[in-house]
Amino acid sequence: MGRNSVHKIKKAPRYSNRESIVHLEDEHDLFDLIQRT
């Protein structure tokens, strides 16, 4: 049980980091669209 909980904790931040990276990419895309227009 202890090992499984540790693995879950280690996996959680990785997914959150991926999501944050995706949001940042979306924001950059929005800025690019605004600059183009």
PDB file of N, CA and C in Angstrom, residues 9-37:
ATOM      1  N   ILE A   9       1.502   9.611  -5.927  1.00  0.00           N
ATOM      2  CA  ILE A   9       1.912  10.995  -5.657  1.00  0.00           C
ATOM      3  C   ILE A   9       2.915  11.451  -6.721  1.00  0.00           C
ATOM      4  N   LYS A  10       3.808  10.558  -7.136  1.00  0.00           N
ATOM      5  CA  LYS A  10       4.811  10.933  -8.142  1.00  0.00           C
ATOM      6  C   LYS A  10       4.149  11.141  -9.504  1.00  0.00           C
ATOM      7  N   LYS A  11       3.121  10.357  -9.819  1.00  0.00           N
ATOM      8  CA  LYS A  11       2.464  10.480 -11.127  1.00  0.00           C
ATOM      9  C   LYS A  11       1.605  11.743 -11.200  1.00  0.00           C
ATOM     10  N   ALA A  12       0.977  12.133 -10.108  1.00  0.00           N
ATOM     11  CA  ALA A  12       0.062  13.282 -10.116  1.00  0.00           C
ATOM     12  C   ALA A  12       0.729  14.543 -10.655  1.00  0.00           C
ATOM     13  N   PRO A  13       1.891  14.956 -10.112  1.00  0.00           N
ATOM     14  CA  PRO A  13       2.513  16.188 -10.593  1.00  0.00           C
ATOM     15  C   PRO A  13       2.871  16.133 -12.077  1.00  0.00           C
ATOM     16  N   ARG A  14       3.226  14.968 -12.574  1.00  0.00           N
ATOM     17  CA  ARG A  14       3.591  14.865 -13.995  1.00  0.00           C
ATOM     18  C   ARG A  14       2.395  15.245 -14.862  1.00  0.00           C
ATOM     19  N   TYR A  15       1.207  14.709 -14.518  1.00  0.00           N
ATOM     20  CA  TYR A  15       0.011  15.014 -15.304  1.00  0.00           C
ATOM     21  C   TYR A  15      -0.314  16.503 -15.207  1.00  0.00           C
ATOM     22  N   SER A  16      -0.203  17.071 -13.998  1.00  0.00           N
ATOM     23  CA  SER A  16      -0.509  18.498 -13.811  1.00  0.00           C
ATOM     24  C   SER A  16       0.470  19.334 -14.637  1.00  0.00           C
ATOM     25  N   ASN A  17       1.731  18.923 -14.682  1.00  0.00           N
ATOM     26  CA  ASN A  17       2.720  19.678 -15.465  1.00  0.00           C
ATOM     27  C   ASN A  17       2.345  19.628 -16.945  1.00  0.00           C
ATOM     28  N   ARG A  18       1.932  18.464 -17.420  1.00  0.00           N
ATOM     29  CA  ARG A  18       1.546  18.358 -18.832  1.00  0.00           C
ATOM     30  C   ARG A  18       0.365  19.283 -19.110  1.00  0.00           C
ATOM     31  N   GLU A  19      -0.607  19.311 -18.196  1.00  0.00           N
ATOM     32  CA  GLU A  19      -1.786  20.156 -18.405  1.00  0.00           C
ATOM     33  C   GLU A  19      -1.378  21.624 -18.429  1.00  0.00           C
ATOM     34  N   SER A  20      -0.497  22.019 -17.505  1.00  0.00           N
ATOM     35  CA  SER A  20      -0.064  23.423 -17.448  1.00  0.00           C
ATOM     36  C   SER A  20       0.671  23.784 -18.738  1.00  0.00           C
ATOM     37  N   ILE A  21       1.479  22.855 -19.259  1.00  0.00           N
ATOM     38  CA  ILE A  21       2.207  23.113 -20.504  1.00  0.00           C
ATOM     39  C   ILE A  21       1.209  23.315 -21.647  1.00  0.00           C
ATOM     40  N   VAL A  22       0.162  22.494 -21.679  1.00  0.00           N
ATOM     41  CA  VAL A  22      -0.849  22.619 -22.737  1.00  0.00           C
ATOM     42  C   VAL A  22      -1.529  23.976 -22.642  1.00  0.00           C
ATOM     43  N   HIS A  23      -1.865  24.411 -21.408  1.00  0.00           N
ATOM     44  CA  HIS A  23      -2.522  25.711 -21.233  1.00  0.00           C
ATOM     45  C   HIS A  23      -1.602  26.823 -21.729  1.00  0.00           C
ATOM     46  N   LEU A  24      -0.307  26.717 -21.409  1.00  0.00           N
ATOM     47  CA  LEU A  24       0.644  27.747 -21.845  1.00  0.00           C
ATOM     48  C   LEU A  24       0.690  27.779 -23.375  1.00  0.00           C
ATOM     49  N   GLU A  25       0.687  26.608 -24.007  1.00  0.00           N
ATOM     50  CA  GLU A  25       0.728  26.559 -25.469  1.00  0.00           C
ATOM     51  C   GLU A  25      -0.526  27.217 -26.038  1.00  0.00           C
ATOM     52  N   ASP A  26      -1.686  26.954 -25.407  1.00  0.00           N
ATOM     53  CA  ASP A  26      -2.929  27.557 -25.883  1.00  0.00           C
ATOM     54  C   ASP A  26      -2.842  29.075 -25.770  1.00  0.00           C
ATOM     55  N   GLU A  27      -2.288  29.573 -24.662  1.00  0.00           N
ATOM     56  CA  GLU A  27      -2.168  31.023 -24.476  1.00  0.00           C
ATOM     57  C   GLU A  27      -1.270  31.613 -25.562  1.00  0.00           C
ATOM     58  N   HIS A  28      -0.159  30.933 -25.864  1.00  0.00           N
ATOM     59  CA  HIS A  28       0.742  31.436 -26.903  1.00  0.00           C
ATOM     60  C   HIS A  28       0.009  31.480 -28.247  1.00  0.00           C
ATOM     61  N   ASP A  29      -0.810  30.461 -28.513  1.00  0.00           N
ATOM     62  CA  ASP A  29      -1.562  30.439 -29.770  1.00  0.00           C
ATOM     63  C   ASP A  29      -2.506  31.638 -29.825  1.00  0.00           C
ATOM     64  N   LEU A  30      -3.150  31.957 -28.696  1.00  0.00           N
ATOM     65  CA  LEU A  30      -4.079  33.094 -28.667  1.00  0.00           C
ATOM     66  C   LEU A  30      -3.323  34.384 -28.947  1.00  0.00           C
ATOM     67  N   PHE A  31      -2.152  34.542 -28.331  1.00  0.00           N
ATOM     68  CA  PHE A  31      -1.356  35.756 -28.559  1.00  0.00           C
ATOM     69  C   PHE A  31      -0.963  35.848 -30.032  1.00  0.00           C
ATOM     70  N   ASP A  32      -0.612  34.713 -30.623  1.00  0.00           N
ATOM     71  CA  ASP A  32      -0.224  34.715 -32.043  1.00  0.00           C
ATOM     72  C   ASP A  32      -1.408  35.169 -32.899  1.00  0.00           C
ATOM     73  N   LEU A  33      -2.609  34.669 -32.590  1.00  0.00           N
ATOM     74  CA  LEU A  33      -3.792  35.054 -33.363  1.00  0.00           C
ATOM     75  C   LEU A  33      -4.052  36.547 -33.210  1.00  0.00           C
ATOM     76  N   ILE A  34      -3.915  37.070 -32.002  1.00  0.00           N
ATOM     77  CA  ILE A  34      -4.153  38.507 -31.765  1.00  0.00           C
ATOM     78  C   ILE A  34      -3.137  39.330 -32.555  1.00  0.00           C
ATOM     79  N   GLN A  35      -1.874  38.914 -32.545  1.00  0.00           N
ATOM     80  CA  GLN A  35      -0.835  39.668 -33.263  1.00  0.00           C
ATOM     81  C   GLN A  35      -1.093  39.613 -34.765  1.00  0.00           C
ATOM     82  N   ARG A  36      -1.555  38.478 -35.276  1.00  0.00           N
ATOM     83  CA  ARG A  36      -1.798  38.354 -36.715  1.00  0.00           C
ATOM     84  C   ARG A  36      -2.920  39.288 -37.137  1.00  0.00           C
ATOM     85  N   THR A  37      -3.956  39.399 -36.325  1.00  0.00           N
ATOM     86  CA  THR A  37      -5.086  40.262 -36.662  1.00  0.00           C
ATOM     87  C   THR A  37      -4.696  41.699 -36.358  1.00  0.00           C
TER      88      THR A  37
END
